[in-house]
Every structure is written in C-alpha cells, then in structure tokens.
Short mmCIF file of C-alpha atoms (C1' of nucleotides) and ligand atoms in Angstrom, two decimals:
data_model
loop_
_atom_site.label_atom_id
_atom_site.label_comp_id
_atom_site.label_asym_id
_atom_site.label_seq_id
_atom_site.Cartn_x
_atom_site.Cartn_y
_atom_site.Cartn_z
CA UNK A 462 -104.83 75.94 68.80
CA UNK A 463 -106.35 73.03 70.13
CA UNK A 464 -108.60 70.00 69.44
CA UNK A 465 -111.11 70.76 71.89
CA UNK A 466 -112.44 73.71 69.26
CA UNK A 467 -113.66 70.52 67.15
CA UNK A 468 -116.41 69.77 70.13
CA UNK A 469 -117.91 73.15 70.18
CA UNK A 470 -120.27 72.53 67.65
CA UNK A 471 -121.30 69.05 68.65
CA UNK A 472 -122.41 70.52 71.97
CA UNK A 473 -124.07 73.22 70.87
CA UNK A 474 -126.10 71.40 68.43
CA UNK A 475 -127.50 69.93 71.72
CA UNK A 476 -128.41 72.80 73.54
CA UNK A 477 -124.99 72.89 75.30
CA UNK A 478 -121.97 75.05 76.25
CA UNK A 479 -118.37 74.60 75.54
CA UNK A 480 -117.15 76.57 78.38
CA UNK A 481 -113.32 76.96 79.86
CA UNK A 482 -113.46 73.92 81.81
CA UNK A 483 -114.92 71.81 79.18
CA UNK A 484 -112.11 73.10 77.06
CA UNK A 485 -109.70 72.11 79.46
CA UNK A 486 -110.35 68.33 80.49
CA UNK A 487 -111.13 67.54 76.12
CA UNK A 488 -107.48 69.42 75.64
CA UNK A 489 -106.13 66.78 78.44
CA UNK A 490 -107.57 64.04 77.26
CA UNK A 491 -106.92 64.95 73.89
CA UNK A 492 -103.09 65.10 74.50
CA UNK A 493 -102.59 62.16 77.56
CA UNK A 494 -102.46 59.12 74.74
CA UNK A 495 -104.01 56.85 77.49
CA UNK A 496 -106.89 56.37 79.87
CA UNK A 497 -106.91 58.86 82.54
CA UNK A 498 -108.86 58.63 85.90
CA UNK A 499 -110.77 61.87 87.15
CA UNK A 500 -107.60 62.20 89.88
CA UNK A 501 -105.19 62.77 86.87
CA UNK A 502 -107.74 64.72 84.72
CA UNK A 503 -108.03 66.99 87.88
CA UNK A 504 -104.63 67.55 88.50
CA UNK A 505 -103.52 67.94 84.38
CA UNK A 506 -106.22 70.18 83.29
CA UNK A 507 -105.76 72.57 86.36
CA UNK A 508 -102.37 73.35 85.02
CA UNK A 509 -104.10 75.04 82.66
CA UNK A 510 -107.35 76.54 84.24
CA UNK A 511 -106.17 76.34 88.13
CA UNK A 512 -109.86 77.33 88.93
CA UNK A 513 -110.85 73.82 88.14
CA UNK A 514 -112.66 72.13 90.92
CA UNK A 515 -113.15 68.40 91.61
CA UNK A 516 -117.26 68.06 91.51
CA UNK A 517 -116.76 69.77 87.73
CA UNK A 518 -114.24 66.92 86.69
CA UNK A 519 -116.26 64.31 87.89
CA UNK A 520 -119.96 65.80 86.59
CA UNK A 521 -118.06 66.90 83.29
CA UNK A 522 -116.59 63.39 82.56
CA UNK A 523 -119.85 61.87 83.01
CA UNK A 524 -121.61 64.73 80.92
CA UNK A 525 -119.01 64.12 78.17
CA UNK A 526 -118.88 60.20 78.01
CA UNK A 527 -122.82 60.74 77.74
CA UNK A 528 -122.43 62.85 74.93
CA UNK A 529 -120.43 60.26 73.38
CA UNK A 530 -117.15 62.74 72.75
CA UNK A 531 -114.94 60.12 75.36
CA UNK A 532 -115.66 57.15 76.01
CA UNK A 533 -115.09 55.62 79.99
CA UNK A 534 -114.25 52.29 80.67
CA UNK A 535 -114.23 51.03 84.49
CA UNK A 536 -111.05 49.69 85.63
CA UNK A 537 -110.64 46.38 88.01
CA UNK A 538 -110.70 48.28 91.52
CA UNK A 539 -114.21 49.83 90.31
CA UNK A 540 -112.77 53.22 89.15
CA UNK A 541 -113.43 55.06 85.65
CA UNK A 542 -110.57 55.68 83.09
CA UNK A 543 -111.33 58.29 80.78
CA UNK A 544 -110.04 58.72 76.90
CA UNK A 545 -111.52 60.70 73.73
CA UNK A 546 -113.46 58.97 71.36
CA UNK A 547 -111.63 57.17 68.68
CA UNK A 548 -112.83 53.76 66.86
CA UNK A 549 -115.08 51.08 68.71
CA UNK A 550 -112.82 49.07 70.97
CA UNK A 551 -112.48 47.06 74.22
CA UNK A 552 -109.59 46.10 76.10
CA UNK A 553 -108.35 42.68 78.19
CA UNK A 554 -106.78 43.43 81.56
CA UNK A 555 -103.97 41.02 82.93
CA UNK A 556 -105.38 41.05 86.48
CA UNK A 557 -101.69 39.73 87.63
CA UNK A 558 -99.82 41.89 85.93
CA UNK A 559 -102.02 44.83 84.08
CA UNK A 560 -100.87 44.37 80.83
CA UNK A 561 -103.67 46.24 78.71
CA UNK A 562 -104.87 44.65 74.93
CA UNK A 563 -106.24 46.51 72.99
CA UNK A 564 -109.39 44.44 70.85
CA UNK A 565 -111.53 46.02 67.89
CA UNK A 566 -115.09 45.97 68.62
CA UNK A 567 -115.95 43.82 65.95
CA UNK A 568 -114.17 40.65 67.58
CA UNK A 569 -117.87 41.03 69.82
CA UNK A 570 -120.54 42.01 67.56
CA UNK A 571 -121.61 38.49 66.99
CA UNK A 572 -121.95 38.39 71.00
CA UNK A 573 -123.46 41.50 70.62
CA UNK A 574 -126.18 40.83 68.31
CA UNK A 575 -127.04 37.35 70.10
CA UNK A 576 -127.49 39.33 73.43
CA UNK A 577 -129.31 41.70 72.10
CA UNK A 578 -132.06 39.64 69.85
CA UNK A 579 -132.00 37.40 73.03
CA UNK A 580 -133.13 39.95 75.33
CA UNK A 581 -134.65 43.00 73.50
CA UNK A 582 -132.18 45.26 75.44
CA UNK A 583 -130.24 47.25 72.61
CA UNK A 584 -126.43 47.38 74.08
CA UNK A 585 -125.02 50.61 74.36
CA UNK A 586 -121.34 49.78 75.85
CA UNK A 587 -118.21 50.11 73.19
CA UNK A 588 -115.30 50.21 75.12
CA UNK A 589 -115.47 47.48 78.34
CA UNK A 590 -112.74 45.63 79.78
CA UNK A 591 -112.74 42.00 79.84
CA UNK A 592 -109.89 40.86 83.09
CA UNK A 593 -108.36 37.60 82.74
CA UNK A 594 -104.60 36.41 82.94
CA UNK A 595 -102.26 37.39 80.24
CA UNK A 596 -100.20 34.47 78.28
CA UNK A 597 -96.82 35.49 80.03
CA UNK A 598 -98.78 34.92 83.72
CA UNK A 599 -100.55 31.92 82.98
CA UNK B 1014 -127.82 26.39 111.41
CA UNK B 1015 -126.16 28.27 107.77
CA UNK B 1016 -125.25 28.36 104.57
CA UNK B 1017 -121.33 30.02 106.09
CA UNK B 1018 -120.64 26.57 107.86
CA UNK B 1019 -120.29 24.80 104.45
CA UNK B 1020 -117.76 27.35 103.52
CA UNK B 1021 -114.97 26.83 105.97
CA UNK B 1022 -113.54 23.53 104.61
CA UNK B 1023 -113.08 25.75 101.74
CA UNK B 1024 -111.03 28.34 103.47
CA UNK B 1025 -109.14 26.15 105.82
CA UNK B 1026 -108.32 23.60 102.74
CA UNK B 1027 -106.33 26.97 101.66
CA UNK B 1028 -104.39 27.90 104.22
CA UNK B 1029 -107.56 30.67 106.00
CA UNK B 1030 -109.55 30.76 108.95
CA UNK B 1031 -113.51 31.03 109.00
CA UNK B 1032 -113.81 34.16 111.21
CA UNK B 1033 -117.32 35.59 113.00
CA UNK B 1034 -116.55 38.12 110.48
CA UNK B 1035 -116.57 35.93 107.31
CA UNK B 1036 -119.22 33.81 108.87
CA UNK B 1037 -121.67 36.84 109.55
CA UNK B 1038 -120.91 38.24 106.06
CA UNK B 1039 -121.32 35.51 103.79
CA UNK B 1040 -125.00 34.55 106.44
CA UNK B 1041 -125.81 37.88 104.61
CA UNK B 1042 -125.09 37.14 101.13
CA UNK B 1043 -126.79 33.63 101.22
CA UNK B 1044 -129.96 34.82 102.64
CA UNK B 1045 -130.34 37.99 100.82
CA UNK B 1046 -131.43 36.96 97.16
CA UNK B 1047 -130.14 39.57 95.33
CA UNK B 1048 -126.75 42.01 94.44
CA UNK B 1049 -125.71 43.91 97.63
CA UNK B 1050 -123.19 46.64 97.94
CA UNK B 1051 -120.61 46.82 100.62
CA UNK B 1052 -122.85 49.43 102.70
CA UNK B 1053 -125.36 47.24 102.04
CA UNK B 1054 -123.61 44.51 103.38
CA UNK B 1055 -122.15 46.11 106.12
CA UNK B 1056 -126.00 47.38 107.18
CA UNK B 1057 -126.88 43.88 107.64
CA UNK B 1058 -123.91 41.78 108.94
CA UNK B 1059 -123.49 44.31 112.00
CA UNK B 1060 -127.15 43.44 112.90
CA UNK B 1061 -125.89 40.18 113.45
CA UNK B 1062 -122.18 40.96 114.41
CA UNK B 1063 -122.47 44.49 116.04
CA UNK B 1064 -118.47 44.73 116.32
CA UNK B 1065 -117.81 44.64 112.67
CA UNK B 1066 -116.42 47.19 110.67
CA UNK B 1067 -116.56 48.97 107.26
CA UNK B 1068 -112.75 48.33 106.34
CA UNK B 1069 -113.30 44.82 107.33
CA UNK B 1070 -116.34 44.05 104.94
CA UNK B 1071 -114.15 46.20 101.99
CA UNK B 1072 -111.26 43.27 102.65
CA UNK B 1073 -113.75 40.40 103.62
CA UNK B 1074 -115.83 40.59 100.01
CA UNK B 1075 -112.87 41.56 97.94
CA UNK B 1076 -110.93 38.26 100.09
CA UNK B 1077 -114.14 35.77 99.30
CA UNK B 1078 -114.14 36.86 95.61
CA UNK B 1079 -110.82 36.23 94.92
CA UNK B 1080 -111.65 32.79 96.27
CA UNK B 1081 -114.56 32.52 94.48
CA UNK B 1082 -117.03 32.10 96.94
CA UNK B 1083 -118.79 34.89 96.09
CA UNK B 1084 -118.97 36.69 92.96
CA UNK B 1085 -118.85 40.46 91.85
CA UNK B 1086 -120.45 42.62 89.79
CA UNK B 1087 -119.74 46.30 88.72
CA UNK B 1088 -122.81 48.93 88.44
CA UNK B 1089 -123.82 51.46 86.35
CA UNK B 1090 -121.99 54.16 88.60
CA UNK B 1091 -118.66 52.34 88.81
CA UNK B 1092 -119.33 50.35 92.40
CA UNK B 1093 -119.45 46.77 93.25
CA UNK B 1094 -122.39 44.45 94.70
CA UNK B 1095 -122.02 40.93 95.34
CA UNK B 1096 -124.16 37.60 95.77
CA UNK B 1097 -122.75 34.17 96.68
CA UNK B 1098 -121.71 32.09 93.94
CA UNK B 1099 -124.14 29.93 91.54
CA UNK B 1100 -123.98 29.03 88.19
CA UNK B 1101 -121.99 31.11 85.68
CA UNK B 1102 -124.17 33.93 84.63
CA UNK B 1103 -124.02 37.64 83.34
CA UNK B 1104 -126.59 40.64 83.50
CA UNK B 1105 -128.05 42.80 81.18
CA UNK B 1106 -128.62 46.09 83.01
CA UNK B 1107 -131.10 48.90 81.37
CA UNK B 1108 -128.93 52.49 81.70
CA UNK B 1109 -132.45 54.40 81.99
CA UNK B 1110 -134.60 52.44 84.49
CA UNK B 1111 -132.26 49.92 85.88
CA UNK B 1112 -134.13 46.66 84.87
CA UNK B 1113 -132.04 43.48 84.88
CA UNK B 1114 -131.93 40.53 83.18
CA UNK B 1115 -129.61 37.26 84.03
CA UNK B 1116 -128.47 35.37 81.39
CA UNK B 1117 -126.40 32.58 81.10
CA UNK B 1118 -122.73 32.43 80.70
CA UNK B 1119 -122.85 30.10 77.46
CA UNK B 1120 -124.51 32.80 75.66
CA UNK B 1121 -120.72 35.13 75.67
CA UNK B 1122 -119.29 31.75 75.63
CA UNK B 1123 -117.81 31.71 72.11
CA UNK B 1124 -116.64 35.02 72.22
CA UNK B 1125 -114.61 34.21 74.78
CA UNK B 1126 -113.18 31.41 73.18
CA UNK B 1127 -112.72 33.93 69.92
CA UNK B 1128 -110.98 36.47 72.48
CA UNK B 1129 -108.66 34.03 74.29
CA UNK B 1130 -107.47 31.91 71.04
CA UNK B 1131 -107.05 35.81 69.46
CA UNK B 1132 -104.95 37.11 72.55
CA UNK B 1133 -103.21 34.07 74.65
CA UNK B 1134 -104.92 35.75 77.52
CA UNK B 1135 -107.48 33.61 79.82
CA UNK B 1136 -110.46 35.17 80.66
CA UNK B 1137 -111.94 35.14 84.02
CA UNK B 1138 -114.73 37.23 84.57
CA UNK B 1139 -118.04 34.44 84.70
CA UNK B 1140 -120.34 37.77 86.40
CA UNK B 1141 -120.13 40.61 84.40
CA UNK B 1142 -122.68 43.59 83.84
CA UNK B 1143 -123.90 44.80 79.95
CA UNK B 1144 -125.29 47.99 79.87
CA UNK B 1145 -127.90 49.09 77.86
CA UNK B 1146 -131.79 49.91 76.68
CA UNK B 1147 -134.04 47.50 77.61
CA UNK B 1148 -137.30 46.96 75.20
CA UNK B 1149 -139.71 49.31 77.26
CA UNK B 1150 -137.41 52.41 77.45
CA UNK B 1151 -135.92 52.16 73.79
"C1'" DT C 746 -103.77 22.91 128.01
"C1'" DT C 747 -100.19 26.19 126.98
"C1'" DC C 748 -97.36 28.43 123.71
"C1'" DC C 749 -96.29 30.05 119.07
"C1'" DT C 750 -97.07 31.62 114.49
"C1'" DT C 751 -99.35 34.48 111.49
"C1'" DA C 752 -103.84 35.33 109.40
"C1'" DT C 753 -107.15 38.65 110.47
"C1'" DT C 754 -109.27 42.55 112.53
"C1'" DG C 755 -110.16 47.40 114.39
"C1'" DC C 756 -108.65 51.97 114.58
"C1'" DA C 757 -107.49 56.30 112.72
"C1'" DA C 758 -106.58 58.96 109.00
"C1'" DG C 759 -106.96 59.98 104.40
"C1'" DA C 760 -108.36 59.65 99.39
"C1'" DA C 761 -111.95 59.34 96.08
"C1'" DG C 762 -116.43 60.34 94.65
"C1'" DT C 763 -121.32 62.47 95.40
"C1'" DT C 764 -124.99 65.76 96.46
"C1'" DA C 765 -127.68 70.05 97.37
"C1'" DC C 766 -127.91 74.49 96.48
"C1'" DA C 767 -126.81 79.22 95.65
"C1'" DA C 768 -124.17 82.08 92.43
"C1'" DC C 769 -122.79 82.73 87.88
"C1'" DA C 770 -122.66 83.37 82.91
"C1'" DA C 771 -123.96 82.27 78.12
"C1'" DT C 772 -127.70 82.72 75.09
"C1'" DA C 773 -132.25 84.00 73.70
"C1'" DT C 774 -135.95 87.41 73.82
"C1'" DA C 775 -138.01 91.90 74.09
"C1'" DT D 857 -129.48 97.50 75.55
"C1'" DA D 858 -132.13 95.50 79.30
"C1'" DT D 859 -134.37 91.36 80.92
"C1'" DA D 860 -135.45 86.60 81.31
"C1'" DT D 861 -134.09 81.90 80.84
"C1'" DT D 862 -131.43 78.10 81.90
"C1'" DG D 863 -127.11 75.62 81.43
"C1'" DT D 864 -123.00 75.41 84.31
"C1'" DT D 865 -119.93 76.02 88.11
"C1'" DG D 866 -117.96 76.43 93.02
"C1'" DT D 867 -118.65 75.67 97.83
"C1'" DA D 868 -119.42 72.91 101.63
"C1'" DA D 869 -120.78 68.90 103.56
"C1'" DC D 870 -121.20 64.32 103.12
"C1'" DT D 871 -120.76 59.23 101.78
"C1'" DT D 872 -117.98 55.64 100.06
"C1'" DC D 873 -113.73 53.38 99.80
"C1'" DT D 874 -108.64 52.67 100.95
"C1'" DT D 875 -104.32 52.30 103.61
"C1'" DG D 876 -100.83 51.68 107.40
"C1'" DC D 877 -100.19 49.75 111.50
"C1'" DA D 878 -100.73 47.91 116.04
"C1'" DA D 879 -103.65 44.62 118.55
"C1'" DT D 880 -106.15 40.41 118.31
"C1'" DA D 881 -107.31 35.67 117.91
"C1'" DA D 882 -107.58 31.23 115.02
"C1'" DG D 883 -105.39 27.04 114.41
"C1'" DG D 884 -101.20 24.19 114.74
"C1'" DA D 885 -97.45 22.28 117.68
"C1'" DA D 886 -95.64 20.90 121.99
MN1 MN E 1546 -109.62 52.37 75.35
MN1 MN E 1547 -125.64 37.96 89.36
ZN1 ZN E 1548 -100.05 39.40 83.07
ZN1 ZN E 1549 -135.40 50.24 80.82
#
DNA sequence: TTCCTTATTGCAAGAAGTTACAACAATATA
DNA sequence: TATATTGTTGTAACTTCTTGCAATAAGGAA
C-alpha cells in the first residue's frame, strides 16, 4: 500500500532518504483531507510508528515543504498547517468565524507578476492565506 | 514627552485604559524603526518598565493590533514582529538572505478587489509578508 | 475624595517549537 | 564483505508562546 511509495524516488533523486518516519507523516498527510498542524501530524503518524519524536515532525515538515512534496501555509495565530501537494492554491480566512475559501492560484498571478517585475525578487509562495471577514460576518 | 501619549484618546474613545504597560510598549515600537518580535519587545520595554512581563507584551501587541495601532507581520519561521502603524504597505522578504523590500499597498490593490468581488469576503490584512528570491541570490 | 466596576496585569503552569550533539543507519566505495 | 561517508534521528535542554485565575488599578460615579 500507500501513497507515500510515490515520494521515494523524488527524494532520492536529491540525494535523500525515504526512511520510516518520512513514510509515516506523507501517509498522514496523505489520508487527513485537510491542513494539519505538527501537534496533529505528531500524534496521527505515531499511531503508526510510536517511535516518532516531536523534533523529527517539526524538522521533517520543514524538510518536506522545502522539497516541495507539501506545501505549509501559516495560520492566523502564527502556526503552520501542513497538506500534500496538490494544484497551486491559496485560501481566505474568516478571522470572525474561520470559514476557509479555497482560491486557485491564478486569481493572483497578475499580482504576482507585477510584484515580481517591480522588485526583481522571483516569488516563491503558492499556497498563503489572505484573513479578512467572510460575507455572512460582515 | 512620546509618541504613546497621542494614543490614549484612541483607547479611551473605545472603552480602554492607557496603562504604563501599553505606554512603555508602544514608546518601544515608535522609537525603534524597524519590525520587532515580542522578545524583542519585551527586551526593551522592561528597560523602561522593569515590572513588565512576557504574557503581558503577548496580550498587549496582539490587543494594539486588533486596534490597529500597530501592525503585524508574520516571518519566514512562522513568528510575528510588529512596528507602529503608517501607511498601508507590504514586504517582500528574500527566503535565502533575508533582504526586505516595502512596497506599497496599491501595488496588491486590485487583486484584492478581484478576491473580494470573487468571494463576498473583505479583506483585511494592509501588512503582509511575500516570500521569495531576491535579484542577488536568484 | 471615597467607593465601585471591570479592564488589565502578574503569577504559575503548561504547550508548542527549536537547537546542539551524539548515535544511528542507509548508501557508496574498496 | 568490510569500511568510510553522510543523511537522519532521538535525547535533553532550552526558548517562545499560551492559558487560567486571582490580584491589581484605571476611570467613572457618588
Ligand atoms: Mn491548502
Ligand atoms: Mn512593515
Ligand atoms: Zn466569518
Ligand atoms: Zn536574497
């Protein structure tokens, strides 16, 4: 089984390891259907590999999001959520009540492109979170 | 003298009370000319307020930005700094050597409009960080 | 000034996240 | 197989941030 088997070959083409905890945070993420912070990464994937330790979740996240195989997005109390890669896209946050949109990346590439030939900087972020108040709280 | 005494019409107009606390924090934000971080904050206030404490700066920034006297920002590594309000403005922040640039919030201005009229929701982030590669590290 | 209301703070404890470093294990090399 | 290399992890200690709650004090009313 599993969907974490894909990654293997995408890490090792970089000089990397796919190794039992690796497995286990891609397979929770893989099967959660929603953003996950490191807490409930932590707690899921040591269901299935109880050897797990905190400092691994957190510097395995990171390693992964760098990678590019999930993608993080930071949350409106500062915190990381955590999800596997699927298409560009960002979300808006109801700061009131939470409700989560989700928005395809190409509703900002115009921004995108005006930032970037503005600056010189070449924009690397494809899943932020824009907060705001939702049409139901207004 | 400061900056703080033009602030507590502003609280007191709401229904709060300008505190040594709120006085010594926002003194620190007005005279420090750049994005500080709660420690950072905390460093300098008690210099001037010895008694203060951590939790207190924690609810004292989050409590002023909510307000909108000051505004917030969040990091590369998922934490917050802070500066005291000024004119609407976002930041272009290089992931490999940290460089900055401000630009001005009518850059992103039509993609907000292009998010809100596309959602209902209002958007309220005027301080927000884009990360990226900036010309010399690219 | 004195009393009252309640916004605000400090304290203590805990949760979340980071760091340094030694031990380990996967892979390459001989 | 034996050895070297280095990517990866666990441990322990630490820093940063949060929460509940009792004590405090700012500002309004008498
Ligand atoms: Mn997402
Ligand atoms: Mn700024
Ligand atoms: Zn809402
Ligand atoms: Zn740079």
């Amino acid at each position: 089984m599993s969907c974490s088997e894909a990654y293997a070959p995408q890490l090792r083409a970089r000089g990397y390891r796919m190794t039992p905890q690796r497995h286990a945070i891609l397979h929770t993420l893989c099967h959660s259907g929603k953003h996950l912070t490191p807490i409930e990464v932590y707690a899921r994937a040591r269901k299935q590999l109880t050897s797990l330790t905190e400092p691994t979740v957190y510097r395995t996240l990171e390693f992964l999001a760098e990678n590019g195989l999930i993608h993080s997005a930071q949350i409106g109390n500062g915190r990381f959520v955590y999800e596997v890669t699927r298409h560009a896209h960002h979300h808006l946050v109801c700061r009131h009540c939470g409700k989560e949109l989700e928005v395809d990346h190409q509703i900002v590439e115009k921004m995108y492109q005006k930032l970037e030939s503005f600056s010189g900087y070449k924009i690397t972020d494809r899943h932020i979170n824009f907060f705001g108040i939702c049409s139901n709280c207004q």
